[in-house]
Amino acid sequence: MSTPQSLDQLGERYVRLVLSLGVHDADYVDAYYGPEEWQQQAARDHEDLAAVGERAESLRDALNAFPAPGTETMLGLRLEYLRRQVAAAVARTRMLRGTRYSFDDEAQALYDVKPPAFSEEHFASLVNDVGNMLPGSGQVHKRFEQYKLQFVIPPSRLALVFDAAIAEGRTRSAAHLSLPPDEHFSVEYVTGKPWSGYNWYKGNATSVIQVNVDFPITIDRAVDLACHEGYPGHHVYNSILELNLARGRGWQEFTIYALFSPQSLIAEGTANFGIEMAFPGRERVAFESDVLFPLAGIDPEYAESYYAVHTLVQRLGYAGNEAARRYLDGRITRAQAAEWLVRYALMSPERAEQRTHFFDKYRSYVINYNLGQDLVQNAVERRGGTADNPERRWQLFGELLSSPRIPSTL
Ligand SMILES: [Zn+2]
């Protein structure tokens, strides 16, 4: 019988486990700024997946045997966070060794949630509503594609528009959250990626944000990406976790971010809800028509109607999850999944094709965006952070960013 380990020791074992799994899965370690020596050692040891799986299970057992310090305390949240993160690592190791989960089982095992399902009729009815707002007649996705053309940011103005959206997102976030004094990020424009934007967190309150310019970028993407990737989204979330938990409390497990884990639902959920936090209700249209539309050379007169359509189209996000569920469960082909995305998520055929490659690579990860946003919003509103109480809303959002949350402790 060995001496029970402290949570700090178990936290270190978690970091080393994620690093060892990362040796076999290039996407798994999304960010790491702990001791370099640990990462080098994981690469040197190059343990096979069977051994990594055994370590994951042994750590899971040690965490399950750890006496619970009380659920709503920071220590209670920390223990539950480690337990669920390690349970996901056990599942991810099994997947890498050949286990195939159904879409729903995988989402439960990796992200600690049960994704909701909607009928085809539900999406057809929403698409019909969108169609009623668009000019012309005929297939809605074709009319939507045509309609969007006038809202594309000219490539020569892209950086200008993005910089303005980022600056505003920062001002609005910094007014309510304590950001580290030296936080900053750089923006790069890239091509040939399965995603539209990505935040690479580097530690020391620094990120590199990449924006994919494979396809024309419509004006809504400026605020969406500025908030989701930057303020108060991923960049702020990672910076605040680093400041408060990794450095402030010395909790090593927060120096690493395992992509296929419950933490991702919180990361994507807070990033998506962050758009609404920074630009609530009508404030977005006001900023868009005063600042961004003129910068992009688009007539601000159309801002109002464009965002009415945009808000409705956002509700079709779950149609994307449904395409992924059917495709990954082997019920439809890639071509059928792309067709579904065109018809019910109103994507262009090119973007739909790109999205199926996202499904291949990230699988049930897709649920983290919209389900994550809904769960985060519910958690904030349930505690009194409703839209008519912005102070309380920011306070709860800030607390969420600075505590070890996973879906089951939201
Ligand atoms: Zn994201």
GROMACS .gro file of C-alpha atoms and ligand atoms in nm:
model
  411
    1MET     CA    1   0.000   0.000   0.000
    2SER     CA    2   0.155   0.332  -0.107
    3THR     CA    3   0.096   0.669   0.061
    4PRO     CA    4  -0.203   0.855  -0.089
    5GLN     CA    5  -0.092   1.140  -0.315
    6SER     CA    6  -0.188   1.504  -0.280
    7LEU     CA    7  -0.399   1.678  -0.546
    8ASP     CA    8  -0.085   1.863  -0.659
    9GLN     CA    9   0.086   1.529  -0.720
   10LEU     CA   10  -0.219   1.394  -0.901
   11GLY     CA   11  -0.229   1.715  -1.105
   12GLU     CA   12   0.131   1.659  -1.212
   13ARG     CA   13   0.049   1.300  -1.310
   14TYR     CA   14  -0.237   1.435  -1.521
   15VAL     CA   15  -0.006   1.676  -1.706
   16ARG     CA   16   0.247   1.400  -1.774
   17LEU     CA   17  -0.031   1.166  -1.890
   18VAL     CA   18  -0.165   1.423  -2.138
   19LEU     CA   19   0.189   1.483  -2.266
   20SER     CA   20   0.242   1.107  -2.317
   21LEU     CA   21  -0.087   1.075  -2.502
   22GLY     CA   22   0.009   1.379  -2.709
   23VAL     CA   23   0.308   1.183  -2.842
   24HIS     CA   24   0.056   0.960  -3.025
   25ASP     CA   25  -0.204   1.224  -3.114
   26ALA     CA   26  -0.070   1.545  -3.267
   27ASP     CA   27  -0.391   1.743  -3.200
   28TYR     CA   28  -0.433   1.636  -2.838
   29VAL     CA   29  -0.206   1.887  -2.661
   30ASP     CA   30  -0.359   2.212  -2.776
   31ALA     CA   31  -0.154   2.429  -2.540
   32TYR     CA   32   0.122   2.364  -2.288
   33TYR     CA   33   0.339   2.605  -2.094
   34GLY     CA   34   0.451   2.392  -1.797
   35PRO     CA   35   0.807   2.263  -1.749
   36GLU     CA   36   0.969   2.191  -2.086
   37GLU     CA   37   1.156   1.900  -1.931
   38TRP     CA   38   0.827   1.708  -1.879
   39GLN     CA   39   0.740   1.737  -2.247
   40GLN     CA   40   1.090   1.630  -2.351
   41GLN     CA   41   1.072   1.333  -2.120
   42ALA     CA   42   0.735   1.220  -2.260
   43ALA     CA   43   0.885   1.234  -2.612
   44ARG     CA   44   1.199   1.045  -2.499
   45ASP     CA   45   1.003   0.773  -2.315
   46HIS     CA   46   0.762   0.732  -2.607
   47GLU     CA   47   0.546   0.491  -2.409
   48ASP     CA   48   0.316   0.274  -2.619
   49LEU     CA   49  -0.059   0.331  -2.604
   50ALA     CA   50  -0.123   0.024  -2.389
   51ALA     CA   51   0.109   0.162  -2.120
   52VAL     CA   52  -0.041   0.512  -2.148
   53GLY     CA   53  -0.387   0.355  -2.111
   54GLU     CA   54  -0.279   0.177  -1.794
   55ARG     CA   55  -0.145   0.500  -1.648
   56ALA     CA   56  -0.470   0.676  -1.735
   57GLU     CA   57  -0.676   0.408  -1.560
   58SER     CA   58  -0.453   0.404  -1.255
   59LEU     CA   59  -0.476   0.785  -1.226
   60ARG     CA   60  -0.854   0.765  -1.270
   61ASP     CA   61  -0.873   0.515  -0.983
   62ALA     CA   62  -0.652   0.730  -0.759
   63LEU     CA   63  -0.873   1.034  -0.825
   64ASN     CA   64  -1.192   0.838  -0.764
   65ALA     CA   65  -1.050   0.720  -0.429
   66PHE     CA   66  -0.954   1.075  -0.328
   67PRO     CA   67  -1.180   1.205  -0.046
   68ALA     CA   68  -1.420   1.469  -0.181
   69PRO     CA   69  -1.354   1.815  -0.029
   70GLY     CA   70  -1.712   1.943  -0.089
   71THR     CA   71  -1.868   2.008  -0.426
   72GLU     CA   72  -1.902   2.387  -0.455
   73THR     CA   73  -1.557   2.466  -0.309
   74MET     CA   74  -1.259   2.543  -0.535
   75LEU     CA   75  -1.094   2.217  -0.420
   76GLY     CA   76  -1.413   2.022  -0.491
   77LEU     CA   77  -1.428   2.173  -0.840
   78ARG     CA   78  -1.061   2.094  -0.890
   79LEU     CA   79  -1.106   1.727  -0.797
   80GLU     CA   80  -1.413   1.687  -1.018
   81TYR     CA   81  -1.231   1.862  -1.303
   82LEU     CA   82  -0.936   1.619  -1.278
   83ARG     CA   83  -1.167   1.318  -1.254
   84ARG     CA   84  -1.361   1.406  -1.572
   85GLN     CA   85  -1.053   1.516  -1.764
   86VAL     CA   86  -0.880   1.185  -1.685
   87ALA     CA   87  -1.193   0.982  -1.766
   88ALA     CA   88  -1.187   1.151  -2.108
   89ALA     CA   89  -0.816   1.066  -2.146
   90VAL     CA   90  -0.902   0.700  -2.078
   91ALA     CA   91  -1.166   0.713  -2.355
   92ARG     CA   92  -0.937   0.896  -2.598
   93THR     CA   93  -0.665   0.635  -2.543
   94ARG     CA   94  -0.917   0.360  -2.619
   95MET     CA   95  -1.018   0.541  -2.939
   96LEU     CA   96  -0.656   0.563  -3.049
   97ARG     CA   97  -0.629   0.190  -2.985
   98GLY     CA   98  -0.925   0.117  -3.213
   99THR     CA   99  -1.243   0.147  -3.004
  100ARG     CA  100  -1.525   0.307  -3.208
  101TYR     CA  101  -1.789   0.491  -3.009
  102SER     CA  102  -2.121   0.611  -3.146
  103PHE     CA  103  -2.137   0.990  -3.186
  104ASP     CA  104  -2.344   1.029  -2.869
  105ASP     CA  105  -2.132   0.791  -2.660
  106GLU     CA  106  -1.815   0.965  -2.776
  107ALA     CA  107  -1.957   1.308  -2.684
  108GLN     CA  108  -2.044   1.175  -2.339
  109ALA     CA  109  -1.706   1.008  -2.288
  110LEU     CA  110  -1.491   1.298  -2.414
  111TYR     CA  111  -1.698   1.609  -2.334
  112ASP     CA  112  -1.913   1.506  -2.040
  113VAL     CA  113  -2.245   1.584  -2.212
  114LYS     CA  114  -2.532   1.419  -2.392
  115PRO     CA  115  -2.594   1.611  -2.716
  116PRO     CA  116  -2.957   1.690  -2.796
  117ALA     CA  117  -3.115   1.571  -3.121
  118PHE     CA  118  -3.356   1.761  -3.345
  119SER     CA  119  -3.573   1.632  -3.627
  120GLU     CA  120  -3.519   1.713  -3.993
  121GLU     CA  121  -3.859   1.891  -3.985
  122HIS     CA  122  -3.728   2.124  -3.714
  123PHE     CA  123  -3.444   2.241  -3.940
  124ALA     CA  124  -3.667   2.254  -4.248
  125SER     CA  125  -3.903   2.486  -4.063
  126LEU     CA  126  -3.617   2.719  -3.952
  127VAL     CA  127  -3.479   2.725  -4.306
  128ASN     CA  128  -3.824   2.820  -4.426
  129ASP     CA  129  -3.827   3.112  -4.178
  130VAL     CA  130  -3.490   3.228  -4.314
  131GLY     CA  131  -3.628   3.202  -4.666
  132ASN     CA  132  -3.914   3.434  -4.574
  133MET     CA  133  -3.661   3.705  -4.481
  134LEU     CA  134  -3.463   3.679  -4.805
  135PRO     CA  135  -3.539   3.845  -5.139
  136GLY     CA  136  -3.632   3.638  -5.444
  137SER     CA  137  -3.777   3.290  -5.469
  138GLY     CA  138  -3.642   2.938  -5.507
  139GLN     CA  139  -3.407   2.729  -5.292
  140VAL     CA  140  -3.322   2.907  -4.966
  141HIS     CA  141  -2.955   2.810  -4.958
  142LYS     CA  142  -2.902   2.953  -5.306
  143ARG     CA  143  -3.079   3.276  -5.218
  144PHE     CA  144  -2.881   3.298  -4.891
  145GLU     CA  145  -2.553   3.256  -5.078
  146GLN     CA  146  -2.654   3.529  -5.321
  147TYR     CA  147  -2.771   3.758  -5.037
  148LYS     CA  148  -2.442   3.719  -4.849
  149LEU     CA  149  -2.230   3.841  -5.142
  150GLN     CA  150  -2.298   4.206  -5.061
  151PHE     CA  151  -2.169   4.151  -4.705
  152VAL     CA  152  -1.828   4.009  -4.796
  153ILE     CA  153  -1.536   4.210  -4.658
  154PRO     CA  154  -1.301   4.305  -4.945
  155PRO     CA  155  -0.968   4.125  -4.879
  156SER     CA  156  -0.778   4.455  -4.882
  157ARG     CA  157  -0.989   4.579  -4.585
  158LEU     CA  158  -0.989   4.255  -4.387
  159ALA     CA  159  -0.712   4.347  -4.142
  160LEU     CA  160  -0.858   4.695  -4.088
  161VAL     CA  161  -1.202   4.557  -4.003
  162PHE     CA  162  -1.067   4.279  -3.782
  163ASP     CA  163  -0.838   4.516  -3.592
  164ALA     CA  164  -1.132   4.745  -3.517
  165ALA     CA  165  -1.347   4.453  -3.395
  166ILE     CA  166  -1.062   4.322  -3.178
  167ALA     CA  167  -0.993   4.664  -3.025
  168GLU     CA  168  -1.360   4.708  -2.935
  169GLY     CA  169  -1.386   4.354  -2.797
  170ARG     CA  170  -1.082   4.425  -2.580
  171THR     CA  171  -1.215   4.756  -2.446
  172ARG     CA  172  -1.548   4.600  -2.358
  173SER     CA  173  -1.393   4.293  -2.192
  174ALA     CA  174  -1.131   4.489  -1.998
  175ALA     CA  175  -1.407   4.710  -1.854
  176HIS     CA  176  -1.545   4.407  -1.665
  177LEU     CA  177  -1.269   4.146  -1.632
  178SER     CA  178  -0.923   4.170  -1.471
  179LEU     CA  179  -0.698   4.089  -1.765
  180PRO     CA  180  -0.327   4.026  -1.706
  181PRO     CA  181  -0.148   4.359  -1.765
  182ASP     CA  182   0.080   4.234  -2.044
  183GLU     CA  183  -0.170   4.012  -2.228
  184HIS     CA  184  -0.158   4.033  -2.607
  185PHE     CA  185  -0.191   3.831  -2.927
  186SER     CA  186  -0.091   3.847  -3.291
  187VAL     CA  187  -0.319   3.770  -3.587
  188GLU     CA  188  -0.211   3.566  -3.890
  189TYR     CA  189  -0.408   3.509  -4.210
  190VAL     CA  190  -0.371   3.148  -4.332
  191THR     CA  191  -0.514   2.905  -4.592
  192GLY     CA  192  -0.576   2.531  -4.629
  193LYS     CA  193  -0.721   2.459  -4.282
  194PRO     CA  194  -1.038   2.267  -4.187
  195TRP     CA  195  -1.142   2.547  -3.941
  196SER     CA  196  -1.224   2.915  -3.994
  197GLY     CA  197  -1.024   3.050  -3.699
  198TYR     CA  198  -0.791   2.914  -3.430
  199ASN     CA  199  -0.636   3.040  -3.110
  200TRP     CA  200  -0.295   2.897  -3.024
  201TYR     CA  201  -0.225   2.980  -2.662
  202LYS     CA  202   0.146   3.019  -2.586
  203GLY     CA  203   0.150   3.094  -2.213
  204ASN     CA  204   0.253   3.427  -2.052
  205ALA     CA  205  -0.087   3.571  -2.154
  206THR     CA  206   0.010   3.546  -2.521
  207SER     CA  207  -0.178   3.389  -2.814
  208VAL     CA  208  -0.138   3.354  -3.187
  209ILE     CA  209  -0.476   3.379  -3.360
  210GLN     CA  210  -0.506   3.241  -3.711
  211VAL     CA  211  -0.785   3.338  -3.948
  212ASN     CA  212  -0.853   3.112  -4.245
  213VAL     CA  213  -0.900   3.314  -4.567
  214ASP     CA  214  -0.978   3.017  -4.796
  215PHE     CA  215  -1.331   3.147  -4.855
  216PRO     CA  216  -1.479   3.498  -4.876
  217ILE     CA  217  -1.530   3.637  -4.524
  218THR     CA  218  -1.861   3.805  -4.448
  219ILE     CA  219  -1.884   4.101  -4.211
  220ASP     CA  220  -2.032   3.903  -3.918
  221ARG     CA  221  -1.709   3.703  -3.893
  222ALA     CA  222  -1.517   4.008  -3.768
  223VAL     CA  223  -1.697   4.040  -3.434
  224ASP     CA  224  -1.749   3.663  -3.413
  225LEU     CA  225  -1.379   3.586  -3.449
  226ALA     CA  226  -1.258   3.887  -3.249
  227CYS     CA  227  -1.471   3.777  -2.952
  228HIS     CA  228  -1.453   3.399  -2.992
  229GLU     CA  229  -1.076   3.373  -3.043
  230GLY     CA  230  -0.978   3.690  -2.857
  231TYR     CA  231  -1.187   3.905  -2.621
  232PRO     CA  232  -1.351   3.771  -2.407
  233GLY     CA  233  -1.310   3.425  -2.569
  234HIS     CA  234  -1.019   3.181  -2.589
  235HIS     CA  235  -0.736   3.430  -2.537
  236VAL     CA  236  -0.899   3.573  -2.225
  237TYR     CA  237  -1.008   3.230  -2.093
  238ASN     CA  238  -0.656   3.090  -2.123
  239SER     CA  239  -0.493   3.405  -1.982
  240ILE     CA  240  -0.724   3.412  -1.681
  241LEU     CA  241  -0.679   3.038  -1.611
  242GLU     CA  242  -0.303   3.090  -1.627
  243LEU     CA  243  -0.312   3.396  -1.401
  244ASN     CA  244  -0.549   3.259  -1.138
  245LEU     CA  245  -0.508   2.881  -1.136
  246ALA     CA  246  -0.176   2.783  -1.297
  247ARG     CA  247   0.030   3.068  -1.146
  248GLY     CA  248  -0.193   3.202  -0.869
  249ARG     CA  249  -0.262   2.866  -0.708
  250GLY     CA  250   0.021   2.665  -0.862
  251TRP     CA  251  -0.223   2.409  -1.007
  252GLN     CA  252  -0.008   2.245  -1.275
  253GLU     CA  253  -0.299   2.079  -1.454
  254PHE     CA  254  -0.395   2.420  -1.593
  255THR     CA  255  -0.063   2.460  -1.776
  256ILE     CA  256  -0.193   2.206  -2.029
  257TYR     CA  257  -0.501   2.204  -2.245
  258ALA     CA  258  -0.613   1.860  -2.371
  259LEU     CA  259  -0.826   1.926  -2.679
  260PHE     CA  260  -1.049   1.617  -2.669
  261SER     CA  261  -1.170   1.671  -2.313
  262PRO     CA  262  -1.459   1.830  -2.117
  263GLN     CA  263  -1.255   2.150  -2.084
  264SER     CA  264  -1.319   2.210  -2.456
  265LEU     CA  265  -1.692   2.246  -2.403
  266ILE     CA  266  -1.624   2.522  -2.151
  267ALA     CA  267  -1.363   2.681  -2.378
  268GLU     CA  268  -1.584   2.684  -2.688
  269GLY     CA  269  -1.899   2.762  -2.491
  270THR     CA  270  -1.749   3.067  -2.317
  271ALA     CA  271  -1.590   3.179  -2.646
  272ASN     CA  272  -1.923   3.166  -2.832
  273PHE     CA  273  -2.122   3.319  -2.548
  274GLY     CA  274  -1.844   3.579  -2.527
  275ILE     CA  275  -1.978   3.735  -2.848
  276GLU     CA  276  -2.307   3.810  -2.673
  277MET     CA  277  -2.121   3.919  -2.357
  278ALA     CA  278  -1.920   4.185  -2.542
  279PHE     CA  279  -2.194   4.294  -2.782
  280PRO     CA  280  -2.527   4.225  -2.611
  281GLY     CA  281  -2.857   4.268  -2.790
  282ARG     CA  282  -2.874   4.581  -3.003
  283GLU     CA  283  -2.523   4.698  -2.919
  284ARG     CA  284  -2.385   4.474  -3.187
  285VAL     CA  285  -2.589   4.619  -3.472
  286ALA     CA  286  -2.508   4.971  -3.344
  287PHE     CA  287  -2.132   4.905  -3.349
  288GLU     CA  288  -2.150   4.724  -3.682
  289SER     CA  289  -2.338   5.003  -3.858
  290ASP     CA  290  -2.136   5.285  -3.695
  291VAL     CA  291  -1.789   5.135  -3.734
  292LEU     CA  292  -1.744   4.803  -3.913
  293PHE     CA  293  -1.975   4.842  -4.213
  294PRO     CA  294  -1.817   5.179  -4.310
  295LEU     CA  295  -1.465   5.036  -4.263
  296ALA     CA  296  -1.556   4.743  -4.489
  297GLY     CA  297  -1.718   4.975  -4.744
  298ILE     CA  298  -2.059   4.809  -4.697
  299ASP     CA  299  -2.375   5.019  -4.676
  300PRO     CA  300  -2.468   5.040  -4.303
  301GLU     CA  301  -2.832   5.073  -4.397
  302TYR     CA  302  -2.842   4.693  -4.432
  303ALA     CA  303  -2.687   4.611  -4.093
  304GLU     CA  304  -3.020   4.575  -3.916
  305SER     CA  305  -3.174   4.328  -4.161
  306TYR     CA  306  -2.848   4.138  -4.206
  307TYR     CA  307  -2.825   4.065  -3.833
  308ALA     CA  308  -3.191   3.964  -3.815
  309VAL     CA  309  -3.111   3.698  -4.075
  310HIS     CA  310  -2.780   3.613  -3.906
  311THR     CA  311  -2.948   3.553  -3.568
  312LEU     CA  312  -3.192   3.309  -3.727
  313VAL     CA  313  -2.918   3.129  -3.921
  314GLN     CA  314  -2.722   3.084  -3.595
  315ARG     CA  315  -3.007   2.865  -3.472
  316LEU     CA  316  -2.925   2.624  -3.754
  317GLY     CA  317  -2.596   2.541  -3.580
  318TYR     CA  318  -2.749   2.221  -3.449
  319ALA     CA  319  -2.811   2.110  -3.809
  320GLY     CA  320  -2.432   2.088  -3.838
  321ASN     CA  321  -2.419   1.859  -3.534
  322GLU     CA  322  -2.685   1.639  -3.690
  323ALA     CA  323  -2.484   1.608  -4.013
  324ALA     CA  324  -2.180   1.507  -3.807
  325ARG     CA  325  -2.379   1.255  -3.603
  326ARG     CA  326  -2.522   1.082  -3.913
  327TYR     CA  327  -2.193   1.092  -4.104
  328LEU     CA  328  -1.971   0.970  -3.819
  329ASP     CA  329  -2.221   0.696  -3.728
  330GLY     CA  330  -2.191   0.575  -4.088
  331ARG     CA  331  -2.553   0.645  -4.175
  332ILE     CA  332  -2.475   0.890  -4.458
  333THR     CA  333  -2.181   0.944  -4.695
  334ARG     CA  334  -1.954   1.250  -4.710
  335ALA     CA  335  -2.145   1.378  -5.013
  336GLN     CA  336  -2.476   1.338  -4.829
  337ALA     CA  337  -2.337   1.513  -4.522
  338ALA     CA  338  -2.221   1.805  -4.739
  339GLU     CA  339  -2.563   1.817  -4.904
  340TRP     CA  340  -2.734   1.826  -4.564
  341LEU     CA  341  -2.507   2.111  -4.453
  342VAL     CA  342  -2.595   2.308  -4.764
  343ARG     CA  343  -2.967   2.252  -4.722
  344TYR     CA  344  -3.008   2.283  -4.344
  345ALA     CA  345  -2.703   2.476  -4.222
  346LEU     CA  346  -2.711   2.704  -4.531
  347MET     CA  347  -2.342   2.660  -4.604
  348SER     CA  348  -2.198   2.712  -4.951
  349PRO     CA  349  -2.105   2.380  -5.119
  350GLU     CA  350  -1.732   2.461  -5.076
  351ARG     CA  351  -1.767   2.542  -4.709
  352ALA     CA  352  -1.981   2.229  -4.654
  353GLU     CA  353  -1.709   2.014  -4.809
  354GLN     CA  354  -1.450   2.180  -4.580
  355ARG     CA  355  -1.676   2.111  -4.283
  356THR     CA  356  -1.687   1.735  -4.353
  357HIS     CA  357  -1.307   1.734  -4.321
  358PHE     CA  358  -1.349   1.907  -3.985
  359PHE     CA  359  -1.580   1.616  -3.890
  360ASP     CA  360  -1.310   1.365  -3.991
  361LYS     CA  361  -1.046   1.532  -3.778
  362TYR     CA  362  -1.240   1.659  -3.475
  363ARG     CA  363  -1.544   1.427  -3.478
  364SER     CA  364  -1.797   1.491  -3.198
  365TYR     CA  365  -1.597   1.803  -3.097
  366VAL     CA  366  -1.855   1.993  -3.308
  367ILE     CA  367  -2.105   1.986  -3.021
  368ASN     CA  368  -1.880   2.204  -2.804
  369TYR     CA  369  -1.968   2.523  -2.993
  370ASN     CA  370  -2.346   2.545  -2.984
  371LEU     CA  371  -2.422   2.311  -2.695
  372GLY     CA  372  -2.133   2.470  -2.504
  373GLN     CA  373  -2.277   2.815  -2.566
  374ASP     CA  374  -2.623   2.709  -2.453
  375LEU     CA  375  -2.492   2.541  -2.135
  376VAL     CA  376  -2.272   2.838  -2.044
  377GLN     CA  377  -2.555   3.084  -2.105
  378ASN     CA  378  -2.793   2.872  -1.893
  379ALA     CA  379  -2.538   2.848  -1.612
  380VAL     CA  380  -2.489   3.227  -1.608
  381GLU     CA  381  -2.860   3.309  -1.633
  382ARG     CA  382  -2.964   3.049  -1.375
  383ARG     CA  383  -2.748   3.235  -1.120
  384GLY     CA  384  -2.905   3.569  -1.203
  385GLY     CA  385  -2.677   3.685  -1.487
  386THR     CA  386  -2.962   3.772  -1.720
  387ALA     CA  387  -2.940   4.018  -2.009
  388ASP     CA  388  -3.105   4.295  -1.801
  389ASN     CA  389  -2.838   4.261  -1.531
  390PRO     CA  390  -2.507   4.310  -1.715
  391GLU     CA  391  -2.295   4.366  -1.400
  392ARG     CA  392  -2.402   4.035  -1.250
  393ARG     CA  393  -2.367   3.870  -1.590
  394TRP     CA  394  -2.003   3.979  -1.627
  395GLN     CA  395  -1.925   3.883  -1.267
  396LEU     CA  396  -2.057   3.529  -1.321
  397PHE     CA  397  -1.888   3.501  -1.659
  398GLY     CA  398  -1.557   3.608  -1.499
  399GLU     CA  399  -1.600   3.353  -1.217
  400LEU     CA  400  -1.668   3.083  -1.474
  401LEU     CA  401  -1.346   3.171  -1.657
  402SER     CA  402  -1.139   3.159  -1.341
  403SER     CA  403  -1.259   2.833  -1.183
  404PRO     CA  404  -1.200   2.469  -1.282
  405ARG     CA  405  -1.532   2.405  -1.455
  406ILE     CA  406  -1.646   2.115  -1.670
  407PRO     CA  407  -2.001   2.058  -1.799
  408SER     CA  408  -2.122   1.860  -1.499
  409THR     CA  409  -2.015   2.136  -1.256
  410LEU     CA  410  -2.155   2.425  -1.463
  411ZN      ZN  411  -1.292   2.801  -3.054
   0.00000   0.00000   0.00000
